[in-house]
CSV table of C-alpha atoms and ligand atoms in Angstrom, one decimal:
chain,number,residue,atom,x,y,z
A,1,UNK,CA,-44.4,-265.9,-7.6
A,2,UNK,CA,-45.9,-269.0,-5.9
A,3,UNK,CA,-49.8,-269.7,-6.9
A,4,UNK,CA,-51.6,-272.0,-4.3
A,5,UNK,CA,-54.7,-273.7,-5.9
A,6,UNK,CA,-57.0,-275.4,-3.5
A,7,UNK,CA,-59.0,-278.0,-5.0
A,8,UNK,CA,-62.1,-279.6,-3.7
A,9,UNK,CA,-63.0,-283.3,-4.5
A,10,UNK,CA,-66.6,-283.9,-5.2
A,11,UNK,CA,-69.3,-286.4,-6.8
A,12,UNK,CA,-68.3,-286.4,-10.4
A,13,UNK,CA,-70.7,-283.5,-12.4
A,14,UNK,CA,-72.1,-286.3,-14.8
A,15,UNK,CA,-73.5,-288.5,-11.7
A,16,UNK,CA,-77.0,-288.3,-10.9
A,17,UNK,CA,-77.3,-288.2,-7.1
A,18,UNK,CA,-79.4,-290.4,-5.2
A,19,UNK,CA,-80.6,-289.2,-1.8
A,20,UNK,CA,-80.3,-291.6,1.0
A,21,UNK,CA,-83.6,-293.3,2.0
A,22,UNK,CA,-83.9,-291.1,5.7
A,23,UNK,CA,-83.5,-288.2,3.3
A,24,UNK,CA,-80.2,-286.7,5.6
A,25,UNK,CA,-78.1,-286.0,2.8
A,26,UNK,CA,-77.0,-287.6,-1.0
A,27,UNK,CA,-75.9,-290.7,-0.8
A,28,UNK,CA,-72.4,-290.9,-2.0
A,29,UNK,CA,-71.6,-294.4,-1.1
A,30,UNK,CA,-69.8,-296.3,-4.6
A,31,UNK,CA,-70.4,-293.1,-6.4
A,32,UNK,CA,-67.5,-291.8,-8.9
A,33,UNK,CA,-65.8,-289.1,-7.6
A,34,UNK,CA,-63.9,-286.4,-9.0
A,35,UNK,CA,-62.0,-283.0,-9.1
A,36,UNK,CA,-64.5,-279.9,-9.0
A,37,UNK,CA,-64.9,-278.9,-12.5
A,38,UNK,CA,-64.3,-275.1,-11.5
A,39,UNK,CA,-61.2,-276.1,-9.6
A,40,UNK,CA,-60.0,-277.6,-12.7
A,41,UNK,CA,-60.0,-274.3,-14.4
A,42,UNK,CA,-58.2,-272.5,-11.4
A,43,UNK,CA,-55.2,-274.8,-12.2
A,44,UNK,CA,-55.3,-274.7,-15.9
A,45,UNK,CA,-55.0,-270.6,-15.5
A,46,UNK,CA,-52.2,-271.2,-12.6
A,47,UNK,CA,-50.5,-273.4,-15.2
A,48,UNK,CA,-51.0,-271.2,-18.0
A,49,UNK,CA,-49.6,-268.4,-15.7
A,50,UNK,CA,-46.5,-270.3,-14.8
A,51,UNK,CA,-46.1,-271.1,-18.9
A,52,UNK,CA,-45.9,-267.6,-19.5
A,53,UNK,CA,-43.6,-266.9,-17.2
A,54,UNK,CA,-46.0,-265.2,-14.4
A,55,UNK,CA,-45.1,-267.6,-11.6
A,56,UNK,CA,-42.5,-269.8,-10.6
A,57,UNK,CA,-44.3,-272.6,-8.5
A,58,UNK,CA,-48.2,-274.0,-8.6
A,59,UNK,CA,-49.2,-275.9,-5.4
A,60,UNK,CA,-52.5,-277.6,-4.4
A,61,UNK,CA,-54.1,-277.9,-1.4
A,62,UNK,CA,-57.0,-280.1,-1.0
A,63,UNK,CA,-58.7,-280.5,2.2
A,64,UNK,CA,-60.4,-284.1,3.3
A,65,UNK,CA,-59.5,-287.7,3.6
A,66,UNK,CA,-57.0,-290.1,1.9
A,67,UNK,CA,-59.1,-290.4,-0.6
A,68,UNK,CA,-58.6,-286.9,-2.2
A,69,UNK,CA,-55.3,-287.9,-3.6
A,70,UNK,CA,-56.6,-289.2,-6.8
A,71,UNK,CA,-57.7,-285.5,-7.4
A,72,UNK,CA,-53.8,-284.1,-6.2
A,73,UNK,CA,-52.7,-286.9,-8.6
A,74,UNK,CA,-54.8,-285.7,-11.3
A,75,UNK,CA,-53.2,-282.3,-10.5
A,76,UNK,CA,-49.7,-283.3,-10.6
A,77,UNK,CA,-50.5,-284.8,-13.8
A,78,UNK,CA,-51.9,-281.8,-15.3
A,79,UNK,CA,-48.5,-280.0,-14.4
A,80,UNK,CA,-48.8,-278.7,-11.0
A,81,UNK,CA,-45.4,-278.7,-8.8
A,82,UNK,CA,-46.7,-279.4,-5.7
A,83,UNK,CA,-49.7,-281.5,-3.9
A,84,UNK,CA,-50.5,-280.8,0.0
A,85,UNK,CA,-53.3,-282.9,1.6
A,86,UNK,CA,-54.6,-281.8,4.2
A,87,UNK,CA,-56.3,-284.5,5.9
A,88,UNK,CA,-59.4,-284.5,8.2
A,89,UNK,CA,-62.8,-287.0,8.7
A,90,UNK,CA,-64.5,-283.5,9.8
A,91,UNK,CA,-66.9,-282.6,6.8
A,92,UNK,CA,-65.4,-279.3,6.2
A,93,UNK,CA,-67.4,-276.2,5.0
A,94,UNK,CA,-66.5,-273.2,3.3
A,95,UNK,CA,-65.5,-271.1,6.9
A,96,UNK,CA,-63.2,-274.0,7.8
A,97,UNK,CA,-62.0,-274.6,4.3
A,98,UNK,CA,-61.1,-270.8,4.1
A,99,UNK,CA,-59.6,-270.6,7.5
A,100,UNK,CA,-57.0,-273.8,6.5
A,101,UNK,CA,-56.3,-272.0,3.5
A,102,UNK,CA,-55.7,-268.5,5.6
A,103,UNK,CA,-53.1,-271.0,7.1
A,104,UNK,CA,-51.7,-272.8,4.1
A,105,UNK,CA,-51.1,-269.3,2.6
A,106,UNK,CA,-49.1,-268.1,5.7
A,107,UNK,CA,-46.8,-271.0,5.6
A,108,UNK,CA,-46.4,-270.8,2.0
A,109,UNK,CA,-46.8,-267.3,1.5
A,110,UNK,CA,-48.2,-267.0,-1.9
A,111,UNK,CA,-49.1,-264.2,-3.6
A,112,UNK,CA,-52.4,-265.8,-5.7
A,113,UNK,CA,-54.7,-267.8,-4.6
A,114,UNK,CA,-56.8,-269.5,-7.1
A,115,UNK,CA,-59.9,-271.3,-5.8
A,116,UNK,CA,-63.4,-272.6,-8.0
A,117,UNK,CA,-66.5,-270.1,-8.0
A,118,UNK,CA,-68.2,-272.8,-6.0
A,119,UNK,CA,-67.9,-276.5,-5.4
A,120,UNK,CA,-70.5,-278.5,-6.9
A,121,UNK,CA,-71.7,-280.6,-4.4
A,122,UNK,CA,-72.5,-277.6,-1.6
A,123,UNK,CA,-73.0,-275.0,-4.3
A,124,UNK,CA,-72.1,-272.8,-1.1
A,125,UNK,CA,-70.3,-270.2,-3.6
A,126,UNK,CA,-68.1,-269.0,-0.2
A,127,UNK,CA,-65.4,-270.4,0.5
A,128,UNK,CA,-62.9,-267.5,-1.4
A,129,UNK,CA,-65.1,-264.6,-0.6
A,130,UNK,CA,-64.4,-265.7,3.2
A,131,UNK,CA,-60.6,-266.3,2.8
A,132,UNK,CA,-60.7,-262.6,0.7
A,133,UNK,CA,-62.4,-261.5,4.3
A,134,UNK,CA,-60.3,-263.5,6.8
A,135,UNK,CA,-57.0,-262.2,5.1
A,136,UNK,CA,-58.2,-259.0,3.8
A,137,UNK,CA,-57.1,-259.4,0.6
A,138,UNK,CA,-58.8,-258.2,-2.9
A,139,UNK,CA,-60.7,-260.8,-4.7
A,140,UNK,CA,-61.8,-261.5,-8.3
A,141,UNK,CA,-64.4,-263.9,-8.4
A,142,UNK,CA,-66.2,-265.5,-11.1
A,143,UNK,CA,-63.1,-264.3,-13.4
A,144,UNK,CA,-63.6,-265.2,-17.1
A,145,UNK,CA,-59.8,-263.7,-18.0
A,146,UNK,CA,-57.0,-263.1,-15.9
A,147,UNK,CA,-54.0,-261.9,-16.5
A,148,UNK,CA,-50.9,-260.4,-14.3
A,149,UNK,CA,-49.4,-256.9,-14.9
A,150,UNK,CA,-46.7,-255.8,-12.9
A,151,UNK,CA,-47.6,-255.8,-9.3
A,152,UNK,CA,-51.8,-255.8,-10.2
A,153,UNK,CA,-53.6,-258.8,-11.6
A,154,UNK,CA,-56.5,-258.0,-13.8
A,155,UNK,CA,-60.0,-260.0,-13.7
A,156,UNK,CA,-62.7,-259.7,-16.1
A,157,UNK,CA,-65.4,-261.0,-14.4
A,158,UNK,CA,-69.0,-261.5,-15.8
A,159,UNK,CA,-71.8,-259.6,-14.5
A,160,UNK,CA,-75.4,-259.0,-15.2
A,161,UNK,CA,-75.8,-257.1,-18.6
A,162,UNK,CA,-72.3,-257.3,-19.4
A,163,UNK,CA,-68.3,-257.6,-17.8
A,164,UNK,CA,-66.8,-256.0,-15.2
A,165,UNK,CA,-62.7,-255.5,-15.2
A,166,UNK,CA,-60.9,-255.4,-12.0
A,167,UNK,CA,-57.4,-254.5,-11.1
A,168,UNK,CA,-56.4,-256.5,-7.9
A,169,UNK,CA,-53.3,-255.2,-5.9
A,170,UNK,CA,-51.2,-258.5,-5.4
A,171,UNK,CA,-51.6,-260.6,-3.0
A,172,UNK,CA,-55.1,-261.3,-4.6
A,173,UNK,CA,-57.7,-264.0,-4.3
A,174,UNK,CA,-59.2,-265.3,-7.8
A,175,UNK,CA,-62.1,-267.6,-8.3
A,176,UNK,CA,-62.6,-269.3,-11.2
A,177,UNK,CA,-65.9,-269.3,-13.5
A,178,UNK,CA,-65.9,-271.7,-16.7
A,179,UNK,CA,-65.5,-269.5,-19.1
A,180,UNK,CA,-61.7,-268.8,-18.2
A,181,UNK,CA,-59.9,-271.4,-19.9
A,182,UNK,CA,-60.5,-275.0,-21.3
A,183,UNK,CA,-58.4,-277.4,-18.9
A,184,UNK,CA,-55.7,-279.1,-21.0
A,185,UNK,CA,-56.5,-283.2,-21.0
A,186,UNK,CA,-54.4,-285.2,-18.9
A,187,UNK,CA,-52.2,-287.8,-20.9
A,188,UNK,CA,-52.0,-291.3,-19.5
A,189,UNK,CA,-48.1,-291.4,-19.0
A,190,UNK,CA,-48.5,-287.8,-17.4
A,191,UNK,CA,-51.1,-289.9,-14.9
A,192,UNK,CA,-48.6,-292.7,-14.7
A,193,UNK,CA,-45.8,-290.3,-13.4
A,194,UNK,CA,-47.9,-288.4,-11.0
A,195,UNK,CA,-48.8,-291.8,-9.3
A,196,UNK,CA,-44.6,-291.2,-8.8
A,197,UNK,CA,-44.4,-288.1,-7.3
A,198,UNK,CA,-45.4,-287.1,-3.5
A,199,UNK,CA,-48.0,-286.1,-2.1
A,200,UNK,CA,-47.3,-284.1,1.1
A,201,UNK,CA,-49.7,-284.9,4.0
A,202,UNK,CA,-50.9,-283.0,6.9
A,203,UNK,CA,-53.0,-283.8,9.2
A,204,UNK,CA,-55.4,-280.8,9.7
A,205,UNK,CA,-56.1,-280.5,13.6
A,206,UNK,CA,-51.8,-279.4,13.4
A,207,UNK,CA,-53.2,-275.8,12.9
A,208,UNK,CA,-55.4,-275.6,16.1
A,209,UNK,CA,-58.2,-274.6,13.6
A,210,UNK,CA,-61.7,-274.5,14.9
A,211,UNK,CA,-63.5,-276.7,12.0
A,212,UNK,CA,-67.0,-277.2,13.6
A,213,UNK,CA,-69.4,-277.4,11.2
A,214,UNK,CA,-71.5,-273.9,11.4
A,215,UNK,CA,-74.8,-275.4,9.4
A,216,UNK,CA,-77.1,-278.4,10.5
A,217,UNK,CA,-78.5,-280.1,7.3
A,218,UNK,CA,-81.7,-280.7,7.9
A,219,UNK,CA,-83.5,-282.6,5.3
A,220,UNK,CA,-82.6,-283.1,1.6
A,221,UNK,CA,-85.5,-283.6,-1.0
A,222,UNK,CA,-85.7,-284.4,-4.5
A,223,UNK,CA,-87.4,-281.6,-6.5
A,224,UNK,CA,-90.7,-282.1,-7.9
A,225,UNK,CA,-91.1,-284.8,-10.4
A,226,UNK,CA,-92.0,-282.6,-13.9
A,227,UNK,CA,-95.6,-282.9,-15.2
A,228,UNK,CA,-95.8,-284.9,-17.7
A,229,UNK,CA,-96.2,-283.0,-21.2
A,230,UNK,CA,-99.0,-283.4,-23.7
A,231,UNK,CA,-98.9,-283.6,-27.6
A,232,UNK,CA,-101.2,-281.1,-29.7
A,233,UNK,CA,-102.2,-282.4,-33.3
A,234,UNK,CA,-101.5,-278.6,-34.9
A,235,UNK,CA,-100.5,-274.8,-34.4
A,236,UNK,CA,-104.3,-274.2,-34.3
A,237,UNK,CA,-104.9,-276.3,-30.9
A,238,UNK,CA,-101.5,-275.2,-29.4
A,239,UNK,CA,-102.9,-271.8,-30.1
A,240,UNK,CA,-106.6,-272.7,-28.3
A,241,UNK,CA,-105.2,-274.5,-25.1
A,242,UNK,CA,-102.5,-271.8,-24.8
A,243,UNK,CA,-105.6,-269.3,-25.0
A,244,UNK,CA,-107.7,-271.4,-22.4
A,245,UNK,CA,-105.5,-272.7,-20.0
A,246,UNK,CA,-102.9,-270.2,-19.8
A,247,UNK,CA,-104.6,-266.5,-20.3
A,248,UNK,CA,-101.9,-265.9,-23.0
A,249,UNK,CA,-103.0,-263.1,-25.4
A,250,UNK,CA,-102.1,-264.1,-28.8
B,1,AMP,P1,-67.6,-273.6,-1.9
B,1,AMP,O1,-67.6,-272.3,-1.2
B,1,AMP,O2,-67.8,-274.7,-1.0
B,1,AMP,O3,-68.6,-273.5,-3.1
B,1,AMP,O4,-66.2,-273.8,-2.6
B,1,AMP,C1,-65.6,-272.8,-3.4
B,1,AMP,C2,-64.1,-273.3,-3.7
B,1,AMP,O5,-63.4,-273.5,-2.5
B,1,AMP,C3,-64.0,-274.6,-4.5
B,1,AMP,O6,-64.2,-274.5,-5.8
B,1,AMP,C4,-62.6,-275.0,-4.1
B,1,AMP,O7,-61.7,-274.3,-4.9
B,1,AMP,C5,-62.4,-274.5,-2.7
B,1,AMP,N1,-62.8,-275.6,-1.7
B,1,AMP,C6,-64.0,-275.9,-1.2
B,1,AMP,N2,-63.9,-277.0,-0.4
B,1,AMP,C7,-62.6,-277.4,-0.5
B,1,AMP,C8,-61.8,-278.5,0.0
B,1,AMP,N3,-62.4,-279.5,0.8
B,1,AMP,N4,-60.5,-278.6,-0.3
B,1,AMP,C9,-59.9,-277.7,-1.1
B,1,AMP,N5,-60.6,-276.7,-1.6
B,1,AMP,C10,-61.9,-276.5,-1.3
């Protein structure tokens, strides 16, 4: 069985985002970049699955410009067979993203497709629900454990006040939540051979795929600046100012 990851590349999660000075979106401009932390995790499953003998192939598919290479290299570095690009200027959101996989996973034909719970740049949260909806397959999302048995895949997936465990009828759509695995670290002569191997590119307008954005940003704001905090000189004046300025019973 074939696994197709797809794997977003966004503003590196320990960047603090600046907003550009119109206020129309972050500015991203010399910022470090980086493969989606959650992404990161759908490969280290796909690669665990392949270890134990669950799958026979993992490919990635990223969707953007040139640029997202570095994130396929990191990939193929990690241990992933394959690395598709499939390459576009067109900002693509989560419908477009999930109709180019729709179409990835046609000419592939995989069985399980492992995606992130959400990118963290959009935190849009979508883009496998929709593929699950476009192809009308099950999905498991926010999956803490995975694991295959026989023609059913089963999730754990957390949920308020506890975990929920799915069996998914393969083919199957899994997204993938932190708590799943701990991605393995990438050695630097694993990096130096991916630089080697290929990376397969496609220019995306070859699938005829409507990719017009469906949301207008309108305005990006930073969230209010915190007050700033006071110190009390004992338990006793806590206790008062608590009393008088916040109604609390005590
Ligand atoms: P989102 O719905 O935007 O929060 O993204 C959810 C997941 O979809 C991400 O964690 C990725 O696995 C996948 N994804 C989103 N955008 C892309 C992209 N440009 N290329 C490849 N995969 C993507």
């Amino acid at each position: 069985m074939k696994i197709l990851v797809a794997v977003k590349r966004v503003v590196d999660y320990n960047i603090k985002v600046r907003i550009k000075a119109d206020g129309s979106d972050v500015d991203i401009a010399g910022v470090k970049m980086g493969i989606n932390p959650f992404d990161e995790n759908a490969i280290e499953e796909a690669l665990r699955l392949k270890e134990k003998g669950n799958a026979s192939e993992v490919v990635v598919v990223s969707i953007g410009s040139a640029a997202n290479q570095d994130v396929l290299r990191h990939t193929l570095a990690m241990g992933a067979d394959r690395a598709i690009l499939l390459e576009t200027d067109v900002n693509v959101q989560p419908l477009g993203v999930a109709k180019l996989l729709k179409a990835m996973i046609e000419r592939e034909q995989t069985k399980l497709i492992m995606l992130g719970k959400q990118a963290i740049d959009d935190d849009a949260g979508q883009a496998g629900q929709m593929l699950a909806a476009l192809l009308d397959y099950p999905q498991g999302t926010f999956a803490s454990t995975v694991q295959i048995e026989g023609d059913e895949i089963v999730v754990t997936r957390e949920v308020d006040g506890g975990t929920e465990t799915l069996a998914l009828t393969l083919p199957a759509i899994i997204t993938a939540d932190l708590r799943l695995n701990e991605p393995r670290f990438v050695k630097l002569p694993n990096l130096m051979m991916a630089r080697k191997k290929p990376i397969e590119t496609i220019n995306a307008s070859e699938f005829g795929i409507d990719l017009k954005p469906r949301l207008n940003l309108l305005k990006v704001s930073e969230p209010p600046a915190r007050k700033a905090g006071i110190k009390v000189g004992s338990v006793e004046e806590l206790i008062n100012k608590l009393r008088a300025h916040e109604g609390i019973q005590l």
